Amino acid sequence: MPSRTTLIATTAALVALAAPMAFAAPAPDPAVRAAAAAWDTDRAASAYAANPAAVTASGSENDASGPGAAVDGNATTRWSSDFADDAWIRIDLGATIRINQVKLDWESAYGKKYVLEVSKNGTDWTNFYTEDEGTGGTVTAHTYPQEVTGRYVRMRGVERATAWGYSLFSFEVYGGEPAPASTTRTNLALNHPAYGDLYQHAGNSPAFVTDGGWPADLKADRSRWSSDWNADRWVGVDLGATSTIDSVDLYWEAAYAVDYEIQVSDDNRNWRTVHRPSTAEVEARRADVKAPADAVGRHDTITLSAPATGRYVRMLGKERRSFYNPEPATAQFGYSLYEFQVWGTGGSADAAYPALPENPGGEYRTTFFDDFTGSGLDRSKWRVVRTGTEMGPVNGESQAYVDSPDNIRTENGSLILESKYCKGCTPTPNGTFDFTSGRVDTNTKFDFTYGKVSARMKLPVGDGFWPAFWLLGSDVDDPAVSWPGSGETDIMENIGYGDWTSSGLHGPGYSADGNIGASQTYPDGGRADEWHTYGVEWTPEGMTFTVDDRVVQRTSRQKLESTRGKWVFDHDQYVILNLALGGAYPAGWNQVTQPYWGLPQYSVDRIAQGGIKAEIDWVRVEQK
């Protein structure tokens, strides 16, 4: 659901600029292009064409719907399994490759629950994608940042969505053989693990810069890494072993770096700069400002002044290209790179992505608790947030957060966050407000990574009342991170409707209206203005949201990174409780624009009468 944190106002022109950009550029070297000819080859289809016996299944509905129909390149034919939940289809690719994505095109008889697995020997299988809430259609499972290397790939069914079997129009597999150790000059980066910091979404991850592919004319939105909109971004590759490097080729999309450094490292931590464009080069690149329709990409061939040694190589961005938006105004976006080639000798095909962290063992213990039984807010645990001091206005909300017992107090063993109305009575550095309300958080008091977080709450019901219980990344105020790169975990949001609440996750590639969220309706006629316990269990492997111990949303890191974007929930967050009024999320539902956005007159009248408050009985954090 829409975030209550920084709301970026983006014009239609800016949105258009974020879309794929078409441009012309010099054609790549044919010899280099030939070496990357297989980057967009469906390895499942090519394996089947070479050997029809390479594709097998647990069974088929009939002879006409055998497993080969899922990999024959014909979008009208399909494999249809026997009517069993545990049915499977397997592909022998004929060689061990690093798999970067798998695409499934389901017929109406799709899998509600299934897993995608890889094996090097056809016997021992490793799961790299788990679907628990399948809806059919076309599913693209990107493997980054998992290590998915093998010869065999299979879809193993767990639960069918219909009474029929599993039915697939197509099962496509993409990837390539990692460049091996070499004593002759070669592209050591080909199909090797690539890394980066924040990127736009799963379809633009760092993995694309080493897959050997770029559009022949450097125009299409295919096979590219695209960073988020920040100058301080990097992308790099693990060559697998110490190597001697003499040159680097960068195939840029239109959003190229004006200034950047090529760096090498022995340990992926300590970096040495081996190249940076000259002042004249930077000035020429900076001067090349065009409208997106006229902008072109570029191919940088960088011959090092002296060979460099290292296992890791990266491009560290220093300045982004500017575009007219429209002329004479300009705007900058992320870096966008099709391919990162590293030429030299050495390397090793044994380079691998590290294993993702697993859930820790042990028992949970309480590390934070407040039952609000004191005479006032315990400020050793909570920070009071004020509009114009700790934060600015966000999301078009109508209230100013203030530090006043009228808005924040303890009462009868509960924390009270209450809204007040007084037209034109509350001046702040961000303007004058007609409403006040309360917001508290644990920032700098209690920041933590992983655990169970819960609170027992009773909420106000009425159009535009927006109470929330949530977590925010502790690095949100770092300009090199900001929102949504910081991550946001919405444990509970309510926008004034009595019968439901929502939960959600925000990060790069899945923020604001595009968040990964769910709504829940209270069973048995329950209502938001009754006491309920809202919680989340946050682990290295995912998030599980609950209402009164009933699971309402479950999101795994594996699926999130496979389909949406970077998992940014591996660092400290802090707890927030607030009562907002109006703004983007309520307005999106109630369509109210007057007298306040998302807040109708009858809700204003109720606030003026008094008693619009969120009540919190207790807040608890448990950790292992």
Coordinates of N, CA and C in Angstrom, one line a residue, residues 327-468:
E327 N 13.5 20.1 -22.6 CA 14.5 21.2 -22.7 C 13.9 22.5 -22.3
P328 N 14.6 23.3 -21.5 CA 16.0 23.2 -21.0 C 16.1 22.5 -19.7
A329 N 15.0 22.1 -19.0 CA 15.1 21.3 -17.8 C 15.7 20.0 -18.0
T330 N 16.4 19.5 -17.0 CA 17.1 18.2 -17.1 C 16.8 17.3 -15.9
A331 N 17.0 16.0 -16.1 CA 16.8 15.0 -15.1 C 17.8 13.9 -15.2
Q332 N 18.1 13.3 -14.1 CA 19.0 12.1 -14.1 C 18.3 10.9 -13.6
F333 N 18.7 9.7 -14.0 CA 18.1 8.5 -13.6 C 19.2 7.6 -13.1
G334 N 19.0 6.3 -13.2 CA 20.0 5.3 -12.8 C 21.0 5.1 -13.9
Y335 N 22.1 4.3 -13.6 CA 23.0 3.8 -14.6 C 22.4 2.6 -15.3
S336 N 22.6 2.4 -16.6 CA 22.1 1.3 -17.3 C 23.1 0.7 -18.2
L337 N 23.5 -0.6 -17.9 CA 24.6 -1.2 -18.6 C 24.2 -2.6 -19.1
Y338 N 24.4 -2.8 -20.4 CA 24.1 -4.1 -21.0 C 25.1 -5.2 -20.6
E339 N 26.3 -4.8 -20.8 CA 27.4 -5.9 -20.7 C 28.7 -5.3 -20.1
F340 N 29.3 -6.1 -19.3 CA 30.5 -5.8 -18.6 C 31.5 -6.9 -18.9
Q341 N 32.4 -6.6 -19.9 CA 33.4 -7.6 -20.3 C 34.8 -7.3 -19.6
V342 N 35.4 -8.3 -19.1 CA 36.7 -8.2 -18.5 C 37.7 -9.1 -19.3
W343 N 38.7 -8.5 -19.9 CA 39.6 -9.3 -20.8 C 40.9 -9.5 -20.2
G344 N 41.4 -10.7 -20.3 CA 42.7 -11.0 -19.7 C 42.9 -12.5 -19.6
T345 N 43.8 -12.9 -18.6 CA 44.1 -14.3 -18.4 C 43.9 -14.7 -16.9
G346 N 43.6 -15.9 -16.7 CA 43.4 -16.4 -15.3 C 41.9 -16.8 -15.1
G347 N 41.3 -16.4 -14.0 CA 39.9 -16.7 -13.8 C 39.7 -18.2 -13.4
S348 N 38.4 -18.5 -13.2 CA 38.0 -19.9 -12.8 C 36.5 -20.0 -13.0
A349 N 36.1 -21.1 -13.5 CA 34.6 -21.3 -13.6 C 34.0 -21.7 -12.3
D350 N 34.8 -21.8 -11.3 CA 34.3 -22.2 -10.0 C 33.7 -21.0 -9.2
A351 N 33.8 -19.8 -9.7 CA 33.2 -18.7 -9.1 C 31.7 -19.0 -8.8
A352 N 31.2 -18.6 -7.6 CA 29.8 -18.9 -7.3 C 29.3 -17.9 -6.4
Y353 N 28.0 -17.7 -6.5 CA 27.3 -16.8 -5.5 C 27.3 -17.4 -4.1
P354 N 27.5 -16.7 -3.1 CA 27.5 -17.2 -1.7 C 26.0 -17.7 -1.4
A355 N 26.0 -18.7 -0.5 CA 24.7 -19.1 -0.1 C 23.9 -18.0 0.7
L356 N 22.6 -17.9 0.5 CA 21.8 -17.0 1.2 C 21.7 -17.4 2.7
P357 N 21.6 -16.4 3.6 CA 21.5 -16.7 5.0 C 20.2 -17.5 5.3
E358 N 20.3 -18.4 6.3 CA 19.2 -19.2 6.7 C 18.6 -18.8 8.0
N359 N 17.5 -19.2 8.4 CA 16.9 -18.9 9.6 C 17.7 -19.4 10.8
P360 N 18.0 -18.7 11.8 CA 18.8 -19.2 12.9 C 18.0 -20.1 13.8
G361 N 18.7 -21.0 14.5 CA 18.0 -21.8 15.4 C 17.8 -21.1 16.8
G362 N 17.3 -21.8 17.8 CA 17.2 -21.3 19.1 C 15.8 -20.8 19.4
E363 N 15.6 -20.4 20.6 CA 14.3 -19.9 21.1 C 14.2 -18.4 21.1
Y364 N 13.0 -17.9 20.9 CA 12.8 -16.5 20.9 C 12.8 -16.0 22.4
R365 N 13.3 -14.8 22.6 CA 13.3 -14.2 23.9 C 12.9 -12.7 23.7
T366 N 12.3 -12.1 24.6 CA 11.8 -10.7 24.5 C 13.0 -9.8 24.7
T367 N 13.2 -8.9 23.7 CA 14.3 -7.9 23.7 C 13.7 -6.5 23.8
F368 N 12.4 -6.3 23.6 CA 11.8 -5.0 23.8 C 10.4 -5.2 24.2
F369 N 9.9 -4.4 25.2 CA 8.5 -4.6 25.6 C 8.1 -3.3 26.2
D370 N 6.9 -2.8 25.9 CA 6.3 -1.7 26.6 C 4.8 -1.9 26.7
D371 N 4.3 -1.9 27.9 CA 2.8 -2.0 28.1 C 2.2 -0.7 28.6
F372 N 2.9 0.4 28.5 CA 2.4 1.7 28.7 C 1.6 1.9 30.0
T373 N 2.2 1.3 31.0 CA 1.5 1.4 32.4 C 2.1 2.6 33.2
G374 N 3.1 3.3 32.6 CA 3.7 4.4 33.4 C 2.8 5.6 33.3
S375 N 3.3 6.7 33.9 CA 2.5 7.9 34.0 C 2.6 8.7 32.7
G376 N 3.5 8.3 31.8 CA 3.7 9.0 30.5 C 4.5 8.2 29.6
L377 N 4.7 8.6 28.4 CA 5.5 7.9 27.4 C 6.9 7.7 27.9
D378 N 7.4 6.5 27.9 CA 8.8 6.2 28.3 C 9.7 6.6 27.2
R379 N 10.3 7.8 27.3 CA 11.2 8.3 26.3 C 12.6 7.7 26.2
S380 N 12.9 6.8 27.1 CA 14.1 6.0 26.9 C 13.8 4.9 25.9
K381 N 12.6 4.6 25.6 CA 12.2 3.6 24.6 C 11.7 4.2 23.3
W382 N 11.1 5.4 23.4 CA 10.4 6.0 22.2 C 10.8 7.4 21.9
R383 N 10.9 7.7 20.7 CA 11.2 9.0 20.2 C 9.9 9.6 19.7
V384 N 9.6 10.9 20.0 CA 8.4 11.5 19.5 C 8.9 12.3 18.2
V385 N 8.1 12.0 17.2 CA 8.4 12.6 15.8 C 7.6 13.8 15.6
R386 N 8.2 14.9 15.2 CA 7.5 16.2 14.9 C 7.7 16.6 13.5
T387 N 6.6 17.0 12.9 CA 6.6 17.6 11.5 C 7.4 18.8 11.5
G388 N 8.4 18.9 10.6 CA 9.2 20.1 10.5 C 10.5 20.0 11.3
T389 N 10.6 18.9 12.1 CA 11.9 18.7 12.9 C 12.5 17.3 12.5
E390 N 11.8 16.2 12.9 CA 12.3 14.9 12.6 C 11.9 14.5 11.2
M391 N 10.8 15.1 10.7 CA 10.4 14.7 9.3 C 9.6 15.8 8.7
G392 N 9.4 15.7 7.4 CA 8.6 16.6 6.7 C 7.2 16.0 6.3
P393 N 6.4 16.8 5.7 CA 5.1 16.2 5.2 C 5.3 15.1 4.2
V394 N 4.4 14.1 4.3 CA 4.5 13.0 3.3 C 3.2 12.5 2.8
N395 N 3.1 12.0 1.6 CA 2.0 11.3 1.1 C 0.7 12.2 1.0
G396 N 0.8 13.5 1.1 CA -0.3 14.4 1.0 C -1.2 14.3 2.2
E397 N -0.7 13.9 3.3 CA -1.5 13.8 4.6 C -1.7 15.2 5.1
S398 N -2.8 15.3 5.9 CA -3.3 16.6 6.4 C -2.8 17.0 7.8
Q399 N -2.2 16.1 8.5 CA -1.9 16.4 9.9 C -0.4 16.8 10.1
A400 N -0.2 17.6 11.1 CA 1.2 17.8 11.6 C 1.4 17.0 12.8
Y401 N 2.5 16.3 12.9 CA 2.8 15.5 14.1 C 3.4 16.5 15.1
V402 N 2.9 16.4 16.3 CA 3.4 17.3 17.4 C 3.7 16.6 18.6
D403 N 4.5 17.2 19.5 CA 4.8 16.6 20.8 C 3.9 17.3 21.9
S404 N 2.7 16.7 22.1 CA 1.8 17.3 23.0 C 1.0 16.1 23.7
P405 N 0.6 16.3 25.0 CA -0.2 15.2 25.6 C -1.6 15.2 25.0
D406 N -2.0 16.2 24.3 CA -3.3 16.2 23.6 C -3.3 15.1 22.5
N407 N -2.1 14.8 22.0 CA -2.0 13.9 20.9 C -1.3 12.6 21.3
I408 N -0.4 12.6 22.3 CA 0.4 11.5 22.7 C 0.4 11.4 24.2
R409 N -0.2 10.3 24.7 CA -0.2 10.1 26.2 C -0.5 8.7 26.5
T410 N -0.2 8.3 27.8 CA -0.7 7.0 28.3 C -1.9 7.2 29.1
E411 N -2.8 6.2 29.0 CA -4.1 6.4 29.7 C -4.7 5.0 29.9
N412 N -4.9 4.6 31.2 CA -5.5 3.3 31.5 C -4.7 2.2 30.9
G413 N -3.4 2.3 31.0 CA -2.5 1.2 30.6 C -2.4 1.1 29.1
S414 N -2.7 2.1 28.3 CA -2.6 2.1 26.9 C -1.9 3.4 26.4
L415 N -1.2 3.3 25.3 CA -0.7 4.5 24.6 C -1.8 5.0 23.7
I416 N -2.1 6.3 23.8 CA -3.1 7.0 23.0 C -2.5 7.9 22.0
L417 N -2.8 7.7 20.7 CA -2.4 8.6 19.6 C -3.7 9.2 19.2
E418 N -3.9 10.5 19.4 CA -5.2 11.1 19.1 C -5.1 12.3 18.2
S419 N -6.0 12.4 17.2 CA -6.0 13.6 16.3 C -6.8 14.7 16.8
K420 N -6.5 15.9 16.5 CA -7.2 17.1 16.9 C -7.4 18.0 15.7
Y421 N -8.4 18.9 15.7 CA -8.7 19.8 14.6 C -8.8 21.2 15.2
C422 N -8.0 22.1 14.6 CA -8.1 23.6 14.8 C -7.6 24.3 13.6
K423 N -8.5 24.9 12.8 CA -8.1 25.4 11.5 C -7.1 26.5 11.7
G424 N -6.0 26.3 11.0 CA -4.9 27.3 10.9 C -4.2 27.5 12.2
C425 N -4.2 26.6 13.1 CA -3.7 26.8 14.5 C -2.3 26.2 14.7
T426 N -1.7 25.4 13.7 CA -0.5 24.7 13.9 C 0.6 25.1 12.9
P427 N 1.4 26.2 13.2 CA 2.5 26.5 12.2 C 3.6 25.6 12.4
T428 N 4.3 25.2 11.3 CA 5.5 24.4 11.4 C 6.5 25.0 10.3
P429 N 7.7 24.5 10.3 CA 8.6 25.0 9.2 C 8.1 24.5 7.8
N430 N 7.2 23.6 7.8 CA 6.7 23.1 6.5 C 5.3 23.7 6.2
G431 N 4.9 24.7 6.9 CA 3.6 25.3 6.6 C 2.7 25.2 7.8
T432 N 1.5 25.7 7.7 CA 0.5 25.7 8.7 C -0.5 24.6 8.5
F433 N -0.9 23.9 9.6 CA -1.8 22.7 9.5 C -3.0 23.0 10.3
D434 N -4.1 22.3 9.8 CA -5.4 22.4 10.5 C -5.6 21.2 11.5
F435 N -4.7 20.2 11.4 CA -4.9 19.0 12.2 C -3.5 18.7 12.9
T436 N -3.6 18.1 14.1 CA -2.4 17.6 14.7 C -2.7 16.1 15.1
S437 N -1.6 15.4 15.2 CA -1.7 14.0 15.6 C -0.4 13.5 16.2
G438 N -0.3 12.2 16.5 CA 0.8 11.6 17.1 C 1.5 10.6 16.4
R439 N 2.9 10.6 16.5 CA 3.7 9.6 15.9 C 4.9 9.4 16.8
V440 N 5.2 8.1 17.1 CA 6.4 7.8 17.9 C 7.1 6.6 17.2
D441 N 8.4 6.5 17.5 CA 9.2 5.4 17.0 C 10.4 5.1 17.9
T442 N 11.1 4.0 17.6 CA 12.2 3.6 18.4 C 13.5 3.9 17.8
N443 N 13.5 4.8 16.8 CA 14.8 5.1 16.1 C 15.8 5.6 17.1
T444 N 17.0 5.0 17.0 CA 18.1 5.3 17.9 C 17.9 4.8 19.3
K445 N 16.7 4.4 19.7 CA 16.4 3.8 21.0 C 16.5 2.3 20.9
F446 N 15.9 1.7 19.9 CA 15.9 0.3 19.7 C 15.8 0.0 18.2
D447 N 16.9 -0.2 17.5 CA 17.0 -0.6 16.2 C 17.5 -2.1 16.1
F448 N 16.9 -2.9 15.3 CA 17.2 -4.3 15.4 C 17.0 -5.0 14.0
T449 N 17.6 -6.2 13.9 CA 17.5 -7.0 12.7 C 17.0 -8.4 13.1
Y450 N 15.8 -8.7 12.5 CA 15.1 -10.0 12.6 C 14.4 -10.1 14.0
G451 N 13.3 -10.8 13.9 CA 12.6 -11.1 15.1 C 11.1 -11.1 14.9
K452 N 10.3 -11.4 16.0 CA 8.9 -11.3 16.0 C 8.5 -10.0 16.6
V453 N 7.7 -9.2 15.9 CA 7.2 -7.9 16.3 C 5.7 -7.9 16.3
S454 N 5.1 -7.5 17.5 CA 3.7 -7.6 17.6 C 3.2 -6.4 18.5
A455 N 1.9 -6.1 18.3 CA 1.3 -5.1 19.1 C -0.2 -5.4 19.2
R456 N -0.8 -5.1 20.3 CA -2.3 -5.2 20.5 C -2.9 -3.8 20.4
M457 N -3.8 -3.7 19.5 CA -4.3 -2.3 19.1 C -5.8 -2.3 18.9
K458 N -6.4 -1.1 19.1 CA -7.7 -0.8 18.8 C -7.7 0.5 18.0
L459 N -8.4 0.5 16.8 CA -8.2 1.5 15.8 C -9.5 2.3 15.6
P460 N -9.4 3.6 15.3 CA -10.5 4.4 14.9 C -11.1 4.0 13.5
V461 N -12.4 4.0 13.4 CA -13.0 3.7 12.1 C -13.7 4.9 11.5
G462 N -13.4 5.3 10.3 CA -13.9 6.4 9.6 C -13.1 6.8 8.4
D463 N -13.7 7.2 7.3 CA -13.0 7.5 6.1 C -11.8 8.5 6.3
G464 N -10.7 8.1 5.9 CA -9.5 8.9 6.0 C -8.7 8.8 7.2
F465 N -9.1 8.0 8.2 CA -8.3 7.8 9.4 C -7.3 6.7 9.1
W466 N -6.0 7.0 9.3 CA -5.0 6.1 8.8 C -4.0 5.7 9.9
P467 N -4.4 4.9 10.8 CA -3.4 4.4 11.8 C -2.5 3.3 11.2
A468 N -1.3 3.2 11.7 CA -0.3 2.3 11.2 C 0.6 1.8 12.2

